[in-house]
């Protein structure tokens, strides 16, 4: 670090950039290579990255990236890989159209160059535009081919990371499915590298959105190693592994395998993690597991203290965790016996405490949980007594269609109590519900219309009583 600081202090970065410029102007690759190699070493410092940027290195690196000289390309891409941690550099890499050249490097017969290029794509593919360019540059197939090279962990880390980030786009997922990428990834779940395993689990969680890939996770033998990863102590790995197990559980046959391997119990145990992201990811994963279990009610009841743990988590203050826990509560409440248990544990007042949140994900899943909890005993009356109806009604003003749908469902269930109807009417829900009757989502239409019918029915009863 001291040497890198001295290089900056004595103007070494500017001189290295001059070497890049001189190498380009005179056509001397060795001169440019030396300059790039120095910048590569210096770029491991965040301050130096700022100096490299201000010295005007990025356009020169973009021009050098067009070369076919592998010895020159390695340090050039090395600089880009180091600097791609910065959002500013990622934007510049995209603006200077470097991504197609990085994709071309994946086809070069040089493992070091391939590894650095894949790592750079991994970092840049956070951006949707970059993912599109990778796809349109035919970069997905060479990425899949690199997954077969198990000799270099650095190369595998870059390739699996790039596959993971690129899988955020549906078009890429469909292409990866055709390339049978899941079969390659499942093999890598057993590689002794937590960085690779983290990337693989992240990729599988995204790829599972395609039914064919989701099925392939099971048929390729991926469920067992995924469940085993739930015992890891690495938080980043746990976040991705729980997401992958939850995504795979959306297929009933996969859920059968997860259940046999005691995967749901492991997910439940992760709710006790000290890391909020692990807690949230585990809670999100439990939802589809309950939804697709053969006997969801019995599964939930089989965990001693499990329901009480979930309900108590509603006392937290992390919106991400609360949203995921509300989603879990909504699934638990689908079973009448379990709904009775969580009601006894005080789920209603705890849900009511959350109705003043402005977080869209929390609002959506809170409304869903309230809707599902209303069907037991006097719960809908209790929600009204806890003054949750008027704040919940304000959720209808959200532009988020998921929030609108679940809020309409919750208000419909609550409107089966006369006092709640009065509160809703005073809160001005009628115009908003009338607008939602014209929604493109059938569930929203039905819930809105049914809620309006209940409010109108009460109004008619009052008129008949008043005027005979």
Tab-separated table of C-alpha atoms in Angstrom:
chain	number	residue	atom	x	y	z
A	1	UNK	CA	0.000	0.000	0.000
A	2	UNK	CA	2.818	2.414	0.837
A	3	UNK	CA	4.429	1.913	-2.571
A	4	UNK	CA	1.099	2.549	-4.309
A	5	UNK	CA	0.720	5.747	-2.279
A	6	UNK	CA	4.239	6.858	-3.239
A	7	UNK	CA	3.506	6.170	-6.903
A	8	UNK	CA	0.536	8.517	-6.656
A	9	UNK	CA	2.444	11.127	-4.631
A	10	UNK	CA	5.348	11.383	-7.103
A	11	UNK	CA	3.162	11.507	-10.242
A	12	UNK	CA	3.602	7.865	-11.228
A	13	UNK	CA	-0.009	7.459	-12.294
A	14	UNK	CA	0.154	10.367	-14.734
A	15	UNK	CA	3.401	8.966	-16.164
A	16	UNK	CA	1.815	5.518	-16.589
A	17	UNK	CA	-1.115	7.094	-18.451
A	18	UNK	CA	1.411	8.923	-20.653
A	19	UNK	CA	2.914	5.532	-21.506
A	20	UNK	CA	-0.522	4.331	-22.620
A	21	UNK	CA	-0.923	7.421	-24.795
A	22	UNK	CA	2.594	7.162	-26.233
A	23	UNK	CA	2.148	3.449	-26.921
A	24	UNK	CA	-1.051	4.123	-28.834
A	25	UNK	CA	0.374	7.037	-30.816
A	26	UNK	CA	3.592	5.224	-31.797
A	27	UNK	CA	2.061	1.764	-32.151
A	28	UNK	CA	4.387	0.397	-29.459
A	29	UNK	CA	2.457	-2.325	-27.592
A	30	UNK	CA	5.263	-2.969	-25.107
A	31	UNK	CA	5.255	0.661	-23.993
A	32	UNK	CA	1.487	0.559	-23.493
A	33	UNK	CA	1.750	-2.805	-21.711
A	34	UNK	CA	4.210	-1.387	-19.183
A	35	UNK	CA	1.942	1.563	-18.503
A	36	UNK	CA	-1.104	-0.704	-18.087
A	37	UNK	CA	0.831	-3.052	-15.793
A	38	UNK	CA	1.754	-0.139	-13.527
A	39	UNK	CA	-1.828	1.139	-13.460
A	40	UNK	CA	-3.043	-2.368	-12.670
A	41	UNK	CA	-0.853	-2.491	-9.574
A	42	UNK	CA	-1.817	1.026	-8.528
A	43	UNK	CA	-5.556	0.444	-9.104
A	44	UNK	CA	-5.812	-1.739	-6.001
A	45	UNK	CA	-6.069	1.525	-4.048
A	46	UNK	CA	-9.402	3.405	-4.131
A	47	UNK	CA	-7.668	6.791	-4.127
A	48	UNK	CA	-5.519	5.718	-7.045
A	49	UNK	CA	-8.653	4.776	-8.996
A	50	UNK	CA	-9.783	8.392	-8.725
A	51	UNK	CA	-6.385	9.576	-9.944
A	52	UNK	CA	-6.426	7.102	-12.852
A	53	UNK	CA	-9.841	8.439	-13.838
A	54	UNK	CA	-8.830	12.103	-13.619
A	55	UNK	CA	-5.620	11.393	-15.574
A	56	UNK	CA	-7.776	10.400	-18.571
A	57	UNK	CA	-6.886	6.703	-18.659
A	58	UNK	CA	-10.342	5.324	-19.495
A	59	UNK	CA	-10.543	6.357	-23.207
A	60	UNK	CA	-7.003	5.054	-23.709
A	61	UNK	CA	-7.840	1.719	-22.068
A	62	UNK	CA	-10.925	1.470	-24.282
A	63	UNK	CA	-8.764	1.966	-27.374
A	64	UNK	CA	-6.155	-0.555	-26.206
A	65	UNK	CA	-8.902	-3.093	-25.547
A	66	UNK	CA	-9.399	-3.351	-29.315
A	67	UNK	CA	-5.935	-4.934	-29.658
A	68	UNK	CA	-5.476	-8.668	-30.306
A	69	UNK	CA	-2.158	-8.730	-28.411
A	70	UNK	CA	-2.862	-10.975	-25.418
A	71	UNK	CA	0.159	-9.782	-23.419
A	72	UNK	CA	-1.136	-6.221	-23.710
A	73	UNK	CA	-4.767	-7.143	-23.056
A	74	UNK	CA	-4.110	-8.915	-19.732
A	75	UNK	CA	-2.969	-5.800	-17.797
A	76	UNK	CA	-5.496	-3.584	-19.606
A	77	UNK	CA	-8.390	-5.822	-18.549
A	78	UNK	CA	-6.752	-6.190	-15.131
A	79	UNK	CA	-7.087	-2.430	-14.597
A	80	UNK	CA	-10.730	-2.525	-15.702
A	81	UNK	CA	-11.462	-5.438	-13.370
A	82	UNK	CA	-10.032	-3.608	-10.363
A	83	UNK	CA	-11.797	-0.357	-11.206
A	84	UNK	CA	-15.169	-1.950	-12.050
A	85	UNK	CA	-15.994	-2.022	-8.329
A	86	UNK	CA	-16.855	1.651	-8.816
A	87	UNK	CA	-20.222	2.602	-10.340
A	88	UNK	CA	-18.506	5.507	-12.141
A	89	UNK	CA	-16.105	3.148	-13.901
A	90	UNK	CA	-18.910	0.718	-14.757
A	91	UNK	CA	-20.798	3.537	-16.454
A	92	UNK	CA	-17.688	4.544	-18.396
A	93	UNK	CA	-16.995	0.954	-19.476
A	94	UNK	CA	-20.508	0.844	-20.887
A	95	UNK	CA	-20.338	4.316	-22.454
A	96	UNK	CA	-17.031	3.543	-24.187
A	97	UNK	CA	-18.550	0.311	-25.564
A	98	UNK	CA	-15.938	-1.951	-23.990
A	99	UNK	CA	-18.291	-4.842	-23.172
A	100	UNK	CA	-18.258	-6.445	-26.669
A	101	UNK	CA	-14.454	-6.555	-26.530
A	102	UNK	CA	-14.555	-8.130	-23.064
A	103	UNK	CA	-16.908	-10.761	-24.498
A	104	UNK	CA	-14.465	-11.376	-27.374
A	105	UNK	CA	-11.721	-12.006	-24.814
A	106	UNK	CA	-13.750	-14.900	-23.393
A	107	UNK	CA	-13.054	-16.785	-26.631
A	108	UNK	CA	-9.277	-16.218	-26.447
A	109	UNK	CA	-7.156	-19.256	-25.599
A	110	UNK	CA	-5.666	-17.603	-22.534
A	111	UNK	CA	-7.087	-18.545	-19.133
A	112	UNK	CA	-5.719	-15.435	-17.393
A	113	UNK	CA	-7.300	-13.069	-19.917
A	114	UNK	CA	-10.548	-15.052	-19.826
A	115	UNK	CA	-10.624	-14.893	-16.029
A	116	UNK	CA	-10.086	-11.116	-15.850
A	117	UNK	CA	-12.602	-10.482	-18.628
A	118	UNK	CA	-15.219	-12.677	-16.933
A	119	UNK	CA	-14.608	-10.956	-13.587
A	120	UNK	CA	-15.047	-7.547	-15.226
A	121	UNK	CA	-18.324	-8.664	-16.849
A	122	UNK	CA	-19.397	-10.048	-13.450
A	123	UNK	CA	-18.959	-6.619	-11.867
A	124	UNK	CA	-20.445	-4.646	-14.762
A	125	UNK	CA	-23.497	-6.879	-15.260
A	126	UNK	CA	-25.202	-5.250	-12.266
A	127	UNK	CA	-26.522	-2.926	-14.967
A	128	UNK	CA	-29.402	-4.033	-17.229
A	129	UNK	CA	-27.879	-2.354	-20.289
A	130	UNK	CA	-24.628	-4.306	-19.845
A	131	UNK	CA	-26.558	-7.585	-19.533
A	132	UNK	CA	-28.304	-6.788	-22.807
A	133	UNK	CA	-25.006	-6.022	-24.565
A	134	UNK	CA	-23.475	-9.284	-23.295
A	135	UNK	CA	-26.429	-11.186	-24.734
A	136	UNK	CA	-26.417	-9.345	-28.067
A	137	UNK	CA	-22.641	-9.848	-28.337
A	138	UNK	CA	-23.219	-13.629	-28.077
A	139	UNK	CA	-21.450	-13.681	-24.721
A	140	UNK	CA	-23.653	-16.190	-22.913
A	141	UNK	CA	-22.404	-19.312	-24.713
A	142	UNK	CA	-18.682	-18.687	-24.059
A	143	UNK	CA	-19.526	-18.010	-20.393
A	144	UNK	CA	-21.206	-21.411	-20.175
A	145	UNK	CA	-18.217	-23.085	-21.830
A	146	UNK	CA	-15.873	-21.523	-19.259
A	147	UNK	CA	-17.820	-23.301	-16.506
A	148	UNK	CA	-16.244	-26.533	-17.691
A	149	UNK	CA	-12.736	-25.298	-16.797
A	150	UNK	CA	-12.306	-26.452	-13.203
A	151	UNK	CA	-8.543	-25.886	-13.072
A	152	UNK	CA	-8.667	-22.150	-12.337
A	153	UNK	CA	-10.756	-20.971	-9.369
A	154	UNK	CA	-10.292	-17.345	-10.447
A	155	UNK	CA	-11.719	-18.161	-13.873
A	156	UNK	CA	-14.620	-20.086	-12.338
A	157	UNK	CA	-15.363	-17.262	-9.927
A	158	UNK	CA	-15.568	-14.785	-12.796
A	159	UNK	CA	-17.602	-17.054	-15.082
A	160	UNK	CA	-20.096	-18.134	-12.415
A	161	UNK	CA	-20.421	-14.529	-11.227
A	162	UNK	CA	-21.095	-13.310	-14.768
A	163	UNK	CA	-23.710	-16.058	-15.291
A	164	UNK	CA	-25.352	-15.094	-11.977
A	165	UNK	CA	-25.615	-11.388	-12.778
A	166	UNK	CA	-26.655	-11.963	-16.397
A	167	UNK	CA	-29.445	-14.271	-15.174
A	168	UNK	CA	-31.294	-11.237	-13.810
A	169	UNK	CA	-32.803	-10.795	-17.320
A	170	UNK	CA	-35.568	-13.139	-18.477
A	171	UNK	CA	-34.181	-13.240	-22.036
A	172	UNK	CA	-30.821	-14.372	-20.692
A	173	UNK	CA	-32.462	-16.990	-18.460
A	174	UNK	CA	-34.247	-18.466	-21.486
A	175	UNK	CA	-30.992	-18.630	-23.455
A	176	UNK	CA	-29.090	-20.126	-20.517
A	177	UNK	CA	-31.826	-22.747	-20.210
A	178	UNK	CA	-31.336	-23.749	-23.856
A	179	UNK	CA	-27.596	-24.010	-23.184
A	180	UNK	CA	-28.278	-26.366	-20.218
A	181	UNK	CA	-26.240	-24.120	-17.919
A	182	UNK	CA	-27.852	-25.660	-14.816
A	183	UNK	CA	-26.056	-28.968	-15.443
A	184	UNK	CA	-22.685	-27.180	-15.360
A	185	UNK	CA	-23.604	-25.141	-12.298
A	186	UNK	CA	-24.802	-28.089	-10.220
A	187	UNK	CA	-21.406	-29.764	-10.622
A	188	UNK	CA	-19.742	-26.601	-9.296
A	189	UNK	CA	-21.807	-26.609	-6.085
A	190	UNK	CA	-19.302	-29.138	-4.769
A	191	UNK	CA	-16.223	-27.075	-5.647
A	192	UNK	CA	-14.169	-26.148	-2.580
A	193	UNK	CA	-14.505	-22.393	-3.087
A	194	UNK	CA	-17.117	-20.409	-1.189
A	195	UNK	CA	-16.887	-17.570	-3.720
A	196	UNK	CA	-17.772	-19.961	-6.570
A	197	UNK	CA	-20.512	-21.635	-4.512
A	198	UNK	CA	-21.997	-18.228	-3.676
A	199	UNK	CA	-22.120	-17.278	-7.356
A	200	UNK	CA	-23.558	-20.654	-8.378
A	201	UNK	CA	-26.301	-20.484	-5.750
A	202	UNK	CA	-27.130	-16.937	-6.862
A	203	UNK	CA	-27.315	-18.044	-10.495
A	204	UNK	CA	-29.556	-21.016	-9.678
A	205	UNK	CA	-31.937	-18.798	-7.699
A	206	UNK	CA	-32.419	-16.620	-10.799
A	207	UNK	CA	-32.494	-19.479	-13.312
A	208	UNK	CA	-35.201	-21.278	-11.308
A	209	UNK	CA	-37.685	-18.712	-12.638
A	210	UNK	CA	-37.693	-20.845	-15.805
A	211	UNK	CA	-39.723	-24.053	-15.176
A	212	UNK	CA	-37.360	-26.194	-17.267
A	213	UNK	CA	-34.275	-24.965	-15.398
A	214	UNK	CA	-36.115	-25.308	-12.091
A	215	UNK	CA	-36.827	-28.958	-12.865
A	216	UNK	CA	-33.243	-29.480	-14.063
A	217	UNK	CA	-31.920	-28.389	-10.662
A	218	UNK	CA	-33.529	-31.527	-9.209
A	219	UNK	CA	-32.881	-33.938	-12.069
A	220	UNK	CA	-29.209	-32.888	-12.206
A	221	UNK	CA	-28.810	-33.649	-8.506
A	222	UNK	CA	-28.679	-30.038	-7.343
A	223	UNK	CA	-31.141	-30.114	-4.427
A	224	UNK	CA	-28.907	-32.112	-2.065
A	225	UNK	CA	-25.794	-29.881	-2.345
A	226	UNK	CA	-27.965	-26.744	-2.166
A	227	UNK	CA	-29.549	-27.897	1.094
A	228	UNK	CA	-26.097	-28.781	2.452
A	229	UNK	CA	-24.999	-25.190	1.828
A	230	UNK	CA	-27.628	-24.056	4.361
A	231	UNK	CA	-25.264	-25.238	7.092
A	232	UNK	CA	-22.527	-22.811	5.974
A	233	UNK	CA	-21.252	-20.030	8.240
A	234	UNK	CA	-20.609	-17.663	5.315
A	235	UNK	CA	-23.410	-15.064	5.282
A	236	UNK	CA	-23.097	-14.179	1.580
A	237	UNK	CA	-23.287	-17.855	0.679
A	238	UNK	CA	-26.275	-18.365	2.985
A	239	UNK	CA	-28.167	-15.462	1.414
A	240	UNK	CA	-27.829	-16.987	-2.055
A	241	UNK	CA	-28.309	-20.600	-0.933
A	242	UNK	CA	-31.572	-19.790	0.872
A	243	UNK	CA	-32.778	-17.852	-2.182
A	244	UNK	CA	-31.930	-20.815	-4.437
A	245	UNK	CA	-33.722	-23.330	-2.189
A	246	UNK	CA	-36.764	-21.047	-2.017
A	247	UNK	CA	-36.815	-20.582	-5.800
A	248	UNK	CA	-36.456	-24.331	-6.386
A	249	UNK	CA	-39.286	-25.044	-3.918
A	250	UNK	CA	-41.784	-23.432	-6.296
A	251	UNK	CA	-41.923	-26.836	-8.028
A	252	UNK	CA	-43.725	-29.427	-5.900
A	253	UNK	CA	-41.392	-32.266	-6.862
A	254	UNK	CA	-38.418	-30.142	-5.824
A	255	UNK	CA	-40.158	-29.321	-2.553
A	256	UNK	CA	-40.577	-33.046	-1.862
A	257	UNK	CA	-36.795	-33.465	-2.129
A	258	UNK	CA	-36.125	-30.395	0.050
A	259	UNK	CA	-38.498	-31.728	2.700
A	260	UNK	CA	-36.873	-35.186	2.732
A	261	UNK	CA	-33.460	-33.560	3.237
A	262	UNK	CA	-34.803	-31.521	6.187
A	263	UNK	CA	-34.211	-28.332	4.214
A	264	UNK	CA	-37.183	-26.450	5.691
A	265	UNK	CA	-35.915	-27.028	9.244
A	266	UNK	CA	-32.528	-25.605	8.220
A	267	UNK	CA	-34.231	-22.564	6.697
A	268	UNK	CA	-36.249	-22.079	9.867
A	269	UNK	CA	-33.099	-22.238	11.992
A	270	UNK	CA	-31.570	-19.427	9.905
A	271	UNK	CA	-34.321	-17.100	11.106
A	272	UNK	CA	-32.208	-16.878	14.275
A	273	UNK	CA	-29.223	-15.513	12.337
A	274	UNK	CA	-27.713	-12.234	13.526
A	275	UNK	CA	-27.521	-11.074	9.895
A	276	UNK	CA	-30.713	-9.328	8.736
A	277	UNK	CA	-30.148	-10.273	5.081
A	278	UNK	CA	-29.814	-13.957	5.993
A	279	UNK	CA	-32.975	-13.735	8.098
A	280	UNK	CA	-34.901	-12.072	5.287
A	281	UNK	CA	-33.676	-14.493	2.619
A	282	UNK	CA	-34.549	-17.488	4.805
A	283	UNK	CA	-38.033	-16.088	5.495
A	284	UNK	CA	-38.639	-15.451	1.783
A	285	UNK	CA	-37.588	-19.067	1.074
A	286	UNK	CA	-39.891	-20.546	3.724
A	287	UNK	CA	-42.961	-19.081	2.000
A	288	UNK	CA	-42.812	-21.162	-1.216
A	289	UNK	CA	-41.781	-24.205	0.838
A	290	UNK	CA	-45.017	-23.976	2.860
A	291	UNK	CA	-47.035	-23.176	-0.250
A	292	UNK	CA	-45.866	-26.271	-2.138
A	293	UNK	CA	-45.533	-28.780	0.697
A	294	UNK	CA	-47.797	-31.860	0.462
A	295	UNK	CA	-49.114	-31.203	3.982
A	296	UNK	CA	-48.188	-27.598	4.757
A	297	UNK	CA	-50.083	-27.455	8.054
A	298	UNK	CA	-48.342	-30.495	9.505
A	299	UNK	CA	-44.973	-29.307	8.193
A	300	UNK	CA	-45.245	-25.993	10.050
A	301	UNK	CA	-46.481	-27.655	13.256
A	302	UNK	CA	-43.571	-30.090	13.192
A	303	UNK	CA	-41.127	-27.307	14.185
A	304	UNK	CA	-41.314	-26.885	17.967
A	305	UNK	CA	-41.429	-23.163	18.710
A	306	UNK	CA	-41.202	-22.340	14.996
A	307	UNK	CA	-44.492	-20.467	14.737
A	308	UNK	CA	-43.799	-18.471	17.899
A	309	UNK	CA	-40.374	-17.509	16.509
A	310	UNK	CA	-41.935	-16.174	13.295
A	311	UNK	CA	-44.575	-14.153	15.158
A	312	UNK	CA	-41.987	-12.657	17.521
A	313	UNK	CA	-39.914	-11.520	14.527
A	314	UNK	CA	-42.739	-9.065	13.748
A	315	UNK	CA	-41.422	-7.027	16.694
A	316	UNK	CA	-38.281	-6.173	14.717
A	317	UNK	CA	-37.468	-2.890	12.979
A	318	UNK	CA	-35.801	-4.001	9.747
A	319	UNK	CA	-38.219	-3.476	6.826
A	320	UNK	CA	-36.552	-6.137	4.673
A	321	UNK	CA	-36.950	-8.774	7.388
A	322	UNK	CA	-40.467	-7.627	8.305
A	323	UNK	CA	-41.631	-7.874	4.678
A	324	UNK	CA	-40.295	-11.422	4.391
A	325	UNK	CA	-41.776	-12.467	7.754
A	326	UNK	CA	-45.173	-11.050	6.756
A	327	UNK	CA	-44.999	-13.177	3.601
A	328	UNK	CA	-44.278	-16.217	5.778
A	329	UNK	CA	-47.158	-15.358	8.136
A	330	UNK	CA	-49.462	-15.096	5.115
A	331	UNK	CA	-48.559	-18.662	4.093
A	332	UNK	CA	-48.805	-20.042	7.654
A	333	UNK	CA	-52.268	-18.492	7.957
A	334	UNK	CA	-53.603	-20.548	5.052
A	335	UNK	CA	-53.924	-23.492	7.449
A	336	UNK	CA	-56.792	-22.988	9.924
A	337	UNK	CA	-55.114	-24.748	12.834
A	338	UNK	CA	-51.879	-22.810	12.389
A	339	UNK	CA	-53.834	-19.572	12.028
A	340	UNK	CA	-55.437	-20.264	15.388
A	341	UNK	CA	-51.993	-20.806	16.919
A	342	UNK	CA	-50.473	-17.567	15.548
A	343	UNK	CA	-53.606	-15.699	16.675
A	344	UNK	CA	-53.037	-16.988	20.206
A	345	UNK	CA	-49.443	-15.758	19.963
A	346	UNK	CA	-50.729	-12.229	19.278
A	347	UNK	CA	-50.140	-11.897	15.543
A	348	UNK	CA	-53.007	-9.408	15.051
A	349	UNK	CA	-51.693	-6.491	17.188
A	350	UNK	CA	-48.156	-7.079	15.874
A	351	UNK	CA	-49.377	-6.786	12.278
A	352	UNK	CA	-51.361	-3.682	13.212
A	353	UNK	CA	-48.195	-2.031	14.485
A	354	UNK	CA	-46.772	-2.137	10.952
A	355	UNK	CA	-49.583	-0.367	9.049
A	356	UNK	CA	-47.815	3.009	9.124
A	357	UNK	CA	-44.858	1.769	7.044
A	358	UNK	CA	-44.058	3.374	3.678
A	359	UNK	CA	-41.997	0.423	2.406
A	360	UNK	CA	-43.710	-1.059	-0.677
A	361	UNK	CA	-42.572	-4.670	-0.114
A	362	UNK	CA	-43.628	-4.525	3.522
A	363	UNK	CA	-46.964	-2.965	2.656
A	364	UNK	CA	-47.750	-5.631	0.063
A	365	UNK	CA	-46.936	-8.584	2.295
A	366	UNK	CA	-48.471	-6.996	5.384
A	367	UNK	CA	-51.757	-6.545	3.518
A	368	UNK	CA	-51.524	-10.151	2.323
A	369	UNK	CA	-50.949	-11.380	5.881
A	370	UNK	CA	-53.878	-9.315	7.200
A	371	UNK	CA	-56.168	-10.671	4.456
A	372	UNK	CA	-55.259	-14.276	5.290
A	373	UNK	CA	-55.501	-13.757	9.062
A	374	UNK	CA	-59.014	-12.278	8.876
A	375	UNK	CA	-60.715	-15.638	8.316
A	376	UNK	CA	-60.188	-16.905	11.888
A	377	UNK	CA	-62.526	-16.083	14.782
A	378	UNK	CA	-62.910	-12.378	15.499
A	379	UNK	CA	-59.644	-11.390	13.881
A	380	UNK	CA	-61.257	-8.982	11.416
A	381	UNK	CA	-63.009	-7.280	14.328
A	382	UNK	CA	-59.703	-7.157	16.228
A	383	UNK	CA	-57.965	-5.455	13.302
A	384	UNK	CA	-60.647	-2.763	13.455
A	385	UNK	CA	-60.348	-2.424	17.215
A	386	UNK	CA	-56.577	-1.930	16.807
A	387	UNK	CA	-57.267	1.010	14.435
A	388	UNK	CA	-55.553	-0.684	11.512
A	389	UNK	CA	-58.275	-0.163	8.883
A	390	UNK	CA	-57.853	3.558	8.092
A	391	UNK	CA	-54.009	3.414	7.761
A	392	UNK	CA	-54.370	0.271	5.632
A	393	UNK	CA	-56.842	2.059	3.367
A	394	UNK	CA	-54.125	4.601	2.538
A	395	UNK	CA	-52.155	1.788	0.888
A	396	UNK	CA	-54.606	2.072	-2.044
A	397	UNK	CA	-52.864	5.305	-3.092
A	398	UNK	CA	-49.724	3.322	-3.915
A	399	UNK	CA	-48.723	3.016	-7.579
A	400	UNK	CA	-47.403	-0.500	-6.906
A	401	UNK	CA	-49.826	-3.037	-8.393
A	402	UNK	CA	-48.859	-5.684	-5.845
A	403	UNK	CA	-49.653	-3.329	-2.974
A	404	UNK	CA	-52.969	-2.395	-4.592
A	405	UNK	CA	-53.972	-6.036	-5.102
A	406	UNK	CA	-53.184	-7.249	-1.596
A	407	UNK	CA	-54.689	-4.136	0.002
A	408	UNK	CA	-57.923	-4.699	-1.931
A	409	UNK	CA	-57.930	-8.303	-0.673
A	410	UNK	CA	-57.362	-7.193	2.920
A	411	UNK	CA	-60.067	-4.520	2.751
A	412	UNK	CA	-62.499	-7.032	1.276
A	413	UNK	CA	-61.944	-9.393	4.193
A	414	UNK	CA	-62.162	-6.556	6.724
A	415	UNK	CA	-65.346	-5.216	5.096
A	416	UNK	CA	-67.228	-8.293	6.293
A	417	UNK	CA	-67.428	-6.457	9.629
A	418	UNK	CA	-69.875	-3.530	9.680
A	419	UNK	CA	-67.739	-1.239	11.831
A	420	UNK	CA	-64.803	-1.672	9.473
A	421	UNK	CA	-67.039	-0.690	6.535
A	422	UNK	CA	-67.893	2.578	8.277
A	423	UNK	CA	-64.208	3.356	8.850
A	424	UNK	CA	-63.349	2.533	5.224
A	425	UNK	CA	-66.110	4.785	3.921
A	426	UNK	CA	-64.906	7.659	6.091
A	427	UNK	CA	-61.343	7.030	4.867
A	428	UNK	CA	-62.552	7.632	1.282
A	429	UNK	CA	-61.851	4.202	-0.175
A	430	UNK	CA	-64.866	4.130	-2.526
A	431	UNK	CA	-63.400	6.207	-5.415
A	432	UNK	CA	-60.122	4.320	-5.217
A	433	UNK	CA	-61.828	0.923	-5.175
A	434	UNK	CA	-64.026	1.963	-8.122
A	435	UNK	CA	-60.848	2.743	-10.043
A	436	UNK	CA	-59.320	-0.630	-9.103
A	437	UNK	CA	-62.401	-2.462	-10.372
A	438	UNK	CA	-61.007	-1.604	-13.799
A	439	UNK	CA	-57.586	-3.113	-12.986
A	440	UNK	CA	-55.961	-5.542	-15.419
A	441	UNK	CA	-55.404	-7.937	-12.481
A	442	UNK	CA	-58.491	-10.112	-12.011
A	443	UNK	CA	-57.811	-10.702	-8.293
A	444	UNK	CA	-57.708	-6.934	-7.739
A	445	UNK	CA	-60.958	-6.492	-9.691
A	446	UNK	CA	-62.777	-9.149	-7.693
A	447	UNK	CA	-61.557	-7.982	-4.278
A	448	UNK	CA	-62.333	-4.330	-5.020
A	449	UNK	CA	-65.822	-5.109	-6.342
A	450	UNK	CA	-66.608	-7.381	-3.377
A	451	UNK	CA	-65.432	-4.761	-0.878
A	452	UNK	CA	-67.593	-2.109	-2.570
A	453	UNK	CA	-70.569	-4.500	-2.481
A	454	UNK	CA	-70.145	-4.963	1.296
A	455	UNK	CA	-69.915	-1.210	1.887
A	456	UNK	CA	-72.974	-0.597	-0.289
A	457	UNK	CA	-74.915	-3.387	1.390
A	458	UNK	CA	-74.324	-1.808	4.801
A	459	UNK	CA	-75.402	1.585	3.475
A	460	UNK	CA	-78.646	0.085	2.113
A	461	UNK	CA	-79.359	-1.627	5.422
A	462	UNK	CA	-78.892	1.688	7.240
A	463	UNK	CA	-81.216	3.462	4.817
A	464	UNK	CA	-83.878	0.783	5.189
A	465	UNK	CA	-83.597	0.962	8.973
A	466	UNK	CA	-83.782	4.768	8.930
A	467	UNK	CA	-86.638	5.184	6.451
A	468	UNK	CA	-88.367	1.834	6.910
